[in-house]
PDB file of C-alpha atoms in Angstrom:
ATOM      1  CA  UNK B   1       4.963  16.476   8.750  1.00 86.00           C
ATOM      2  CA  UNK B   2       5.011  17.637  12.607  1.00 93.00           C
ATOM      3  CA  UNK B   3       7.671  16.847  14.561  1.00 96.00           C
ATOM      4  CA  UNK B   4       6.979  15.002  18.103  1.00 97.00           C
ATOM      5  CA  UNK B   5       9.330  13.386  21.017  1.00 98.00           C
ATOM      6  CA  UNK B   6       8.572  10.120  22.514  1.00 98.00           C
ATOM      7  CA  UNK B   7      10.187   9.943  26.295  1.00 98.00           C
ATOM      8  CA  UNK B   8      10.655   6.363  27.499  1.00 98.00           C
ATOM      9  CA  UNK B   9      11.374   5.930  31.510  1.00 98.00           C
ATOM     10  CA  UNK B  10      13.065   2.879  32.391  1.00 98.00           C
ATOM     11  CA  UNK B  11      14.941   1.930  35.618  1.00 97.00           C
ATOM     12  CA  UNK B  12      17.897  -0.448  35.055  1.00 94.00           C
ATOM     13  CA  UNK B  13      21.218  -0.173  32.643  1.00 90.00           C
ATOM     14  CA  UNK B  14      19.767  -2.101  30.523  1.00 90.00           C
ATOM     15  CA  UNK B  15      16.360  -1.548  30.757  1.00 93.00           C
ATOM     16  CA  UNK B  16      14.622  -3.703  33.233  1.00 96.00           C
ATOM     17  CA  UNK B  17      11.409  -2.105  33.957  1.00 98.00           C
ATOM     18  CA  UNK B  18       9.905   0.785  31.526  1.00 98.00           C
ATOM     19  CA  UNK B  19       6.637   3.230  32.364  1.00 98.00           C
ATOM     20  CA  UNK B  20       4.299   3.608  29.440  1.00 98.00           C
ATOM     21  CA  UNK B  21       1.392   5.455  29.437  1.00 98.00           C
ATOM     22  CA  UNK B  22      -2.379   4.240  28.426  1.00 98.00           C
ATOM     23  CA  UNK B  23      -3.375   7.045  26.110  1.00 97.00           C
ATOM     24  CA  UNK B  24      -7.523   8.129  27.473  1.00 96.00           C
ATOM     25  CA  UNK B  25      -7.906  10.724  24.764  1.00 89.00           C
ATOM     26  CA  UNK B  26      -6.546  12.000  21.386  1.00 86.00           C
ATOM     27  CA  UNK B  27      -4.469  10.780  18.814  1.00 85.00           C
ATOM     28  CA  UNK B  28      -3.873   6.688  20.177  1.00 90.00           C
ATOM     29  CA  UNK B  29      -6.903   6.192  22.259  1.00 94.00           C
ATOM     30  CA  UNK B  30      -6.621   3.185  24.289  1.00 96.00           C
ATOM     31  CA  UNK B  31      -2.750   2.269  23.522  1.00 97.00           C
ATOM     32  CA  UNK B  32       0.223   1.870  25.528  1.00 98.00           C
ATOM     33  CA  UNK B  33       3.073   4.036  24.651  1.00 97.00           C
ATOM     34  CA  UNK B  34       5.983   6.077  26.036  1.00 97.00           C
ATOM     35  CA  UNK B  35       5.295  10.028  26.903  1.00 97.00           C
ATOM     36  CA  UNK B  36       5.559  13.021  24.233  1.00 96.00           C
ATOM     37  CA  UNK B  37       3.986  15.036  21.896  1.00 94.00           C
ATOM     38  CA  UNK B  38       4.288  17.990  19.690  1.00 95.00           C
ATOM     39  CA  UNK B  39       6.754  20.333  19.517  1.00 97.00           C
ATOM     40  CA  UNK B  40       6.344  23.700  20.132  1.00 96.00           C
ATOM     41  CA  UNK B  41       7.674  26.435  17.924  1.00 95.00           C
ATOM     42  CA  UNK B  42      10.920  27.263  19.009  1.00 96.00           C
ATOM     43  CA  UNK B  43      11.505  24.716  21.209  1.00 97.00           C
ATOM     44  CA  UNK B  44      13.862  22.162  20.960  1.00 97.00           C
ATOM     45  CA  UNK B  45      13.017  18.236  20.619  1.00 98.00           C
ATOM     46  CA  UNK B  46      14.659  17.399  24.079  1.00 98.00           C
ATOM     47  CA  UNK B  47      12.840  20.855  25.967  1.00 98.00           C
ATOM     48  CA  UNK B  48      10.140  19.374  24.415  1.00 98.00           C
ATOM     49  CA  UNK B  49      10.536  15.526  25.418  1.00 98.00           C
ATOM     50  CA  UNK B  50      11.165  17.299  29.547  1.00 98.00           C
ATOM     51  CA  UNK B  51       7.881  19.355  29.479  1.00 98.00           C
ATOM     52  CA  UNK B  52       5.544  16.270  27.782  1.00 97.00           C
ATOM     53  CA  UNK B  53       6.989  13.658  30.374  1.00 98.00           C
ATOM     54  CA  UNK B  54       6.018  16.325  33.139  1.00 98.00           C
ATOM     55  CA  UNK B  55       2.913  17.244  31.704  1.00 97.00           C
ATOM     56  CA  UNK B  56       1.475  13.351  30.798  1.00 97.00           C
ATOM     57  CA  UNK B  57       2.830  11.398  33.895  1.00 97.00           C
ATOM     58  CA  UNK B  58       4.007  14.533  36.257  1.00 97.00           C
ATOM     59  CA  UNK B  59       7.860  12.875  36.107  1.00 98.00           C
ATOM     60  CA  UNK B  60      10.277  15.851  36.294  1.00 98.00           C
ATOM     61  CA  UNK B  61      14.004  15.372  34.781  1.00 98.00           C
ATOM     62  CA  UNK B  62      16.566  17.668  32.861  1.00 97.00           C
ATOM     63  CA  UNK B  63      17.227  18.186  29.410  1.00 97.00           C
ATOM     64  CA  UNK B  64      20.745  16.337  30.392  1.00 97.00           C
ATOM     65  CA  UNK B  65      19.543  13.096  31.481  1.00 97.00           C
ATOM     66  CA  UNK B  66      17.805  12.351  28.600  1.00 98.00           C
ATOM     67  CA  UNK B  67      19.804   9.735  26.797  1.00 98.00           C
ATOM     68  CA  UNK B  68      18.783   9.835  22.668  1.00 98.00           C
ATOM     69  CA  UNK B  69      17.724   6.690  21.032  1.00 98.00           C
ATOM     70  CA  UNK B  70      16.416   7.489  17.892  1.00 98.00           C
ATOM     71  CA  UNK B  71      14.054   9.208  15.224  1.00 98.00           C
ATOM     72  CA  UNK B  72      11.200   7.425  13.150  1.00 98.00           C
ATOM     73  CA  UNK B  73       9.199   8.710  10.087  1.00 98.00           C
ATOM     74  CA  UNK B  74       5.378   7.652  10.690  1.00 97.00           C
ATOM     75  CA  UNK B  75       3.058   7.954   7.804  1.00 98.00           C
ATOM     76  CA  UNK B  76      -0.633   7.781   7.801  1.00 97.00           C
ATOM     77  CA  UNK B  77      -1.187   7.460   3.598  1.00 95.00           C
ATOM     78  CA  UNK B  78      -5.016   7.518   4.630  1.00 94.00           C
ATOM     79  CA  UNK B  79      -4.460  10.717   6.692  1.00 93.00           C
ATOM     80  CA  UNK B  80      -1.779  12.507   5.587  1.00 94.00           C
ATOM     81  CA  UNK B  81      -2.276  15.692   8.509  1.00 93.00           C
ATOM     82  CA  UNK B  82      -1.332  12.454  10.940  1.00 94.00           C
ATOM     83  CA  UNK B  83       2.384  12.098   9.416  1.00 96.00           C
ATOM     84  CA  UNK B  84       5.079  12.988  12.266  1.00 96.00           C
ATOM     85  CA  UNK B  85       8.270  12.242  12.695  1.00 97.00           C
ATOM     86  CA  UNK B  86       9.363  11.397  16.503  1.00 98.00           C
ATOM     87  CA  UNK B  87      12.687  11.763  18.059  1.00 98.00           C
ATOM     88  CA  UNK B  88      12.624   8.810  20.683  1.00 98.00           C
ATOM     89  CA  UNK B  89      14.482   9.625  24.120  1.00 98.00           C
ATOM     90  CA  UNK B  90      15.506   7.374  26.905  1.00 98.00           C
ATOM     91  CA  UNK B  91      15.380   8.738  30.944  1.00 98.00           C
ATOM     92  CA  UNK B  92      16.754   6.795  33.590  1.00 97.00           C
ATOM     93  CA  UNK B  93      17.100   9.492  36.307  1.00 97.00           C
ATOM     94  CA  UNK B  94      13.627  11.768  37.526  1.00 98.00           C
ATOM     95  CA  UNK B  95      12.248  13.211  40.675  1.00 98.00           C
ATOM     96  CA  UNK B  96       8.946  12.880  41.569  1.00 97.00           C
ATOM     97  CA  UNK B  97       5.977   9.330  41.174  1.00 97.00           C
ATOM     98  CA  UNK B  98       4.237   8.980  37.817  1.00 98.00           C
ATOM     99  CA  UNK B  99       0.438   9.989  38.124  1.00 97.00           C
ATOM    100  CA  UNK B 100      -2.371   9.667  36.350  1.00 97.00           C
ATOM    101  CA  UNK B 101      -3.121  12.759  34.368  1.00 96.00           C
ATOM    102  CA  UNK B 102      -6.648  13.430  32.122  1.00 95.00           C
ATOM    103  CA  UNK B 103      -4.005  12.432  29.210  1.00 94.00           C
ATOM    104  CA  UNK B 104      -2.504   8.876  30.677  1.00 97.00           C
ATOM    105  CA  UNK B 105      -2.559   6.204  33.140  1.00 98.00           C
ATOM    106  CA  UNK B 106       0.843   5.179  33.685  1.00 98.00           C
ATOM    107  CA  UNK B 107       1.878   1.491  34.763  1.00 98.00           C
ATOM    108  CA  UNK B 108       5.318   0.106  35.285  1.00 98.00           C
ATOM    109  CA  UNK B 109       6.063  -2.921  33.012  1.00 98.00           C
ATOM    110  CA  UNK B 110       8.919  -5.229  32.892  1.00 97.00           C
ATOM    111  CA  UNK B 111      10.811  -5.065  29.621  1.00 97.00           C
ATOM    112  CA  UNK B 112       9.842  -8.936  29.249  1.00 96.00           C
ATOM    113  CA  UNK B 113       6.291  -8.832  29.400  1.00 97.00           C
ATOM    114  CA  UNK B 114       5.822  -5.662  27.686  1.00 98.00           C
ATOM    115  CA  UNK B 115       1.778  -5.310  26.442  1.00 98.00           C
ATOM    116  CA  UNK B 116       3.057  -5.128  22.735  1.00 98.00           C
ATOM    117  CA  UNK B 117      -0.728  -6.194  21.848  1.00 97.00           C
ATOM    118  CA  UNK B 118      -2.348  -3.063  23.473  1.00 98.00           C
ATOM    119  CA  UNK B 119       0.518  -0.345  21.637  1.00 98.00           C
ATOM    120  CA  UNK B 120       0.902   0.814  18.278  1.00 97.00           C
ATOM    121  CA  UNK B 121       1.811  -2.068  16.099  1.00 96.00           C
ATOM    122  CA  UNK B 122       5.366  -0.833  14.694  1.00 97.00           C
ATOM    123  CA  UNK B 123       6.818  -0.880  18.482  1.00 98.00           C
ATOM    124  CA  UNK B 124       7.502  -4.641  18.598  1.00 97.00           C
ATOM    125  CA  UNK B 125       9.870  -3.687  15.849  1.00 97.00           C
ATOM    126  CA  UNK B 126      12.033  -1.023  17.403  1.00 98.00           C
ATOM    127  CA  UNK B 127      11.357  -0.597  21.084  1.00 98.00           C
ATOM    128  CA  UNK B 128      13.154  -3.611  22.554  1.00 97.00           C
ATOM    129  CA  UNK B 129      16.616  -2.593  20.553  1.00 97.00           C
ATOM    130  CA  UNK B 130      16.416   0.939  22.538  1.00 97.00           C
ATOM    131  CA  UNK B 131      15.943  -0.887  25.359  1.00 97.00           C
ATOM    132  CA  UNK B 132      18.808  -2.850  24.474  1.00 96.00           C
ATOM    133  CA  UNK B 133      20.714   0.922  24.449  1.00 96.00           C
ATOM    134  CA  UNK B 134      20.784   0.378  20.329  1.00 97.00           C
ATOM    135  CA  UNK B 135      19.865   3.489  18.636  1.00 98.00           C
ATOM    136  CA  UNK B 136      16.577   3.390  15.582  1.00 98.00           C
ATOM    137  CA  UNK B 137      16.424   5.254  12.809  1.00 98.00           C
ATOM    138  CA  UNK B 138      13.507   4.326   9.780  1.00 98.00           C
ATOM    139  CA  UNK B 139      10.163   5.024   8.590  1.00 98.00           C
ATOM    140  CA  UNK B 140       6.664   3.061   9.616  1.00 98.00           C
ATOM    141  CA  UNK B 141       3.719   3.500   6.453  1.00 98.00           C
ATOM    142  CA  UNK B 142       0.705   2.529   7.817  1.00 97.00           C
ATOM    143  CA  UNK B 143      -1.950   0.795   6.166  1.00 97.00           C
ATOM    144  CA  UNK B 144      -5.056   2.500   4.920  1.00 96.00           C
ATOM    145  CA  UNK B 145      -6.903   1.444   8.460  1.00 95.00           C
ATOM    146  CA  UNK B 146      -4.074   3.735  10.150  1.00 94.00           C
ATOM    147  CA  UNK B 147      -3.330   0.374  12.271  1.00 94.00           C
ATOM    148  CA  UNK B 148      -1.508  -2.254  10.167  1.00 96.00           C
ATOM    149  CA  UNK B 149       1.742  -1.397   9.038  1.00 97.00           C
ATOM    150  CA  UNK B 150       1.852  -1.410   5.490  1.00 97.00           C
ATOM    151  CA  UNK B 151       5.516  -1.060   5.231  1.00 98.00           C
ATOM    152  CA  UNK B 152       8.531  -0.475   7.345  1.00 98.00           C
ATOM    153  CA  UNK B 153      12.509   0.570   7.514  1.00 98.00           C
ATOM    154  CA  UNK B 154      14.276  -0.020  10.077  1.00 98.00           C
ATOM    155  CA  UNK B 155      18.120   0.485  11.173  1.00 97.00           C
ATOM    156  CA  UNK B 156      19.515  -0.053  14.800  1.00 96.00           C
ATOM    157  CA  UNK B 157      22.981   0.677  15.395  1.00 95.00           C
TER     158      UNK B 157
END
């Protein structure tokens, strides 16, 4: 299982508006969802979570404004090399506009008319308790399309 950081930008306390990404290539083709990726080796989940945000929306911040809100187990049963588990991170503070990158077309949405039907189908679940400033923790099994959720745990504290 890879590990992977999710970085969610939102302007309010709480949340009023949040940035998500549409994903043009890779691993969620044509989805809406926050900005991360993979961890490199010896780097650590919030170095990572900086660097991806830069890299996928050009947003710069520091390691110390990143506010934690979470990890999730996702598992792909019908493609196992798929499985990661995320560590989900919420920034409030950032320099710079988002911009389009070859990875993701950002677009500013408010928290109550988030495009739940164009994202991954587990984040009506736990994204609108971290933007409530709850904190997740659980495990998604998708369905043998890699779509459906087939089964999920969820806490929020």
């Amino acid at each position: 299982m890879r590990s992977t950081t999710l970085c969610l930008p939102v302007t309010g306390n709480p949340a009023e508006r949040i940035l998500l990404g549409m994903k043009k290539a890779g691993f969620g083709c044509g989805k809406y969802n926050g900005f991360g990726g993979k961890i490199k080796d010896g780097e650590t989940p919030v170095a990572a979570a900086v660097r991806e945000l830069a890299e996928e929306c050009g947003l710069i911040t520091k390691e110390a404004d990143l506010e934690y809100a979470g990890r999730l187990m996702f598992v792909f049963p019908a493609d196992p090399d798929i499985d990661h588990d995320v560590h989900i991170y919420i920034v409030r503070s950032w320099q710079g506009e988002p911009r389009e990158t070859p990875e993701m077309k950002p677009a500013w949405f408010d928290v109550t008319d988030i495009p739940y039907r164009d994202m991954w189908a587990d984040d009506s679940y736990w994204l609108p308790a971290v933007l409530k400033g709850k904190t997740v923790s659980g495990k998604v099994i998708f369905a043998e399309n890699n779509e459906d959720i087939e089964d999920i745990t969820l806490r929020a504290d």
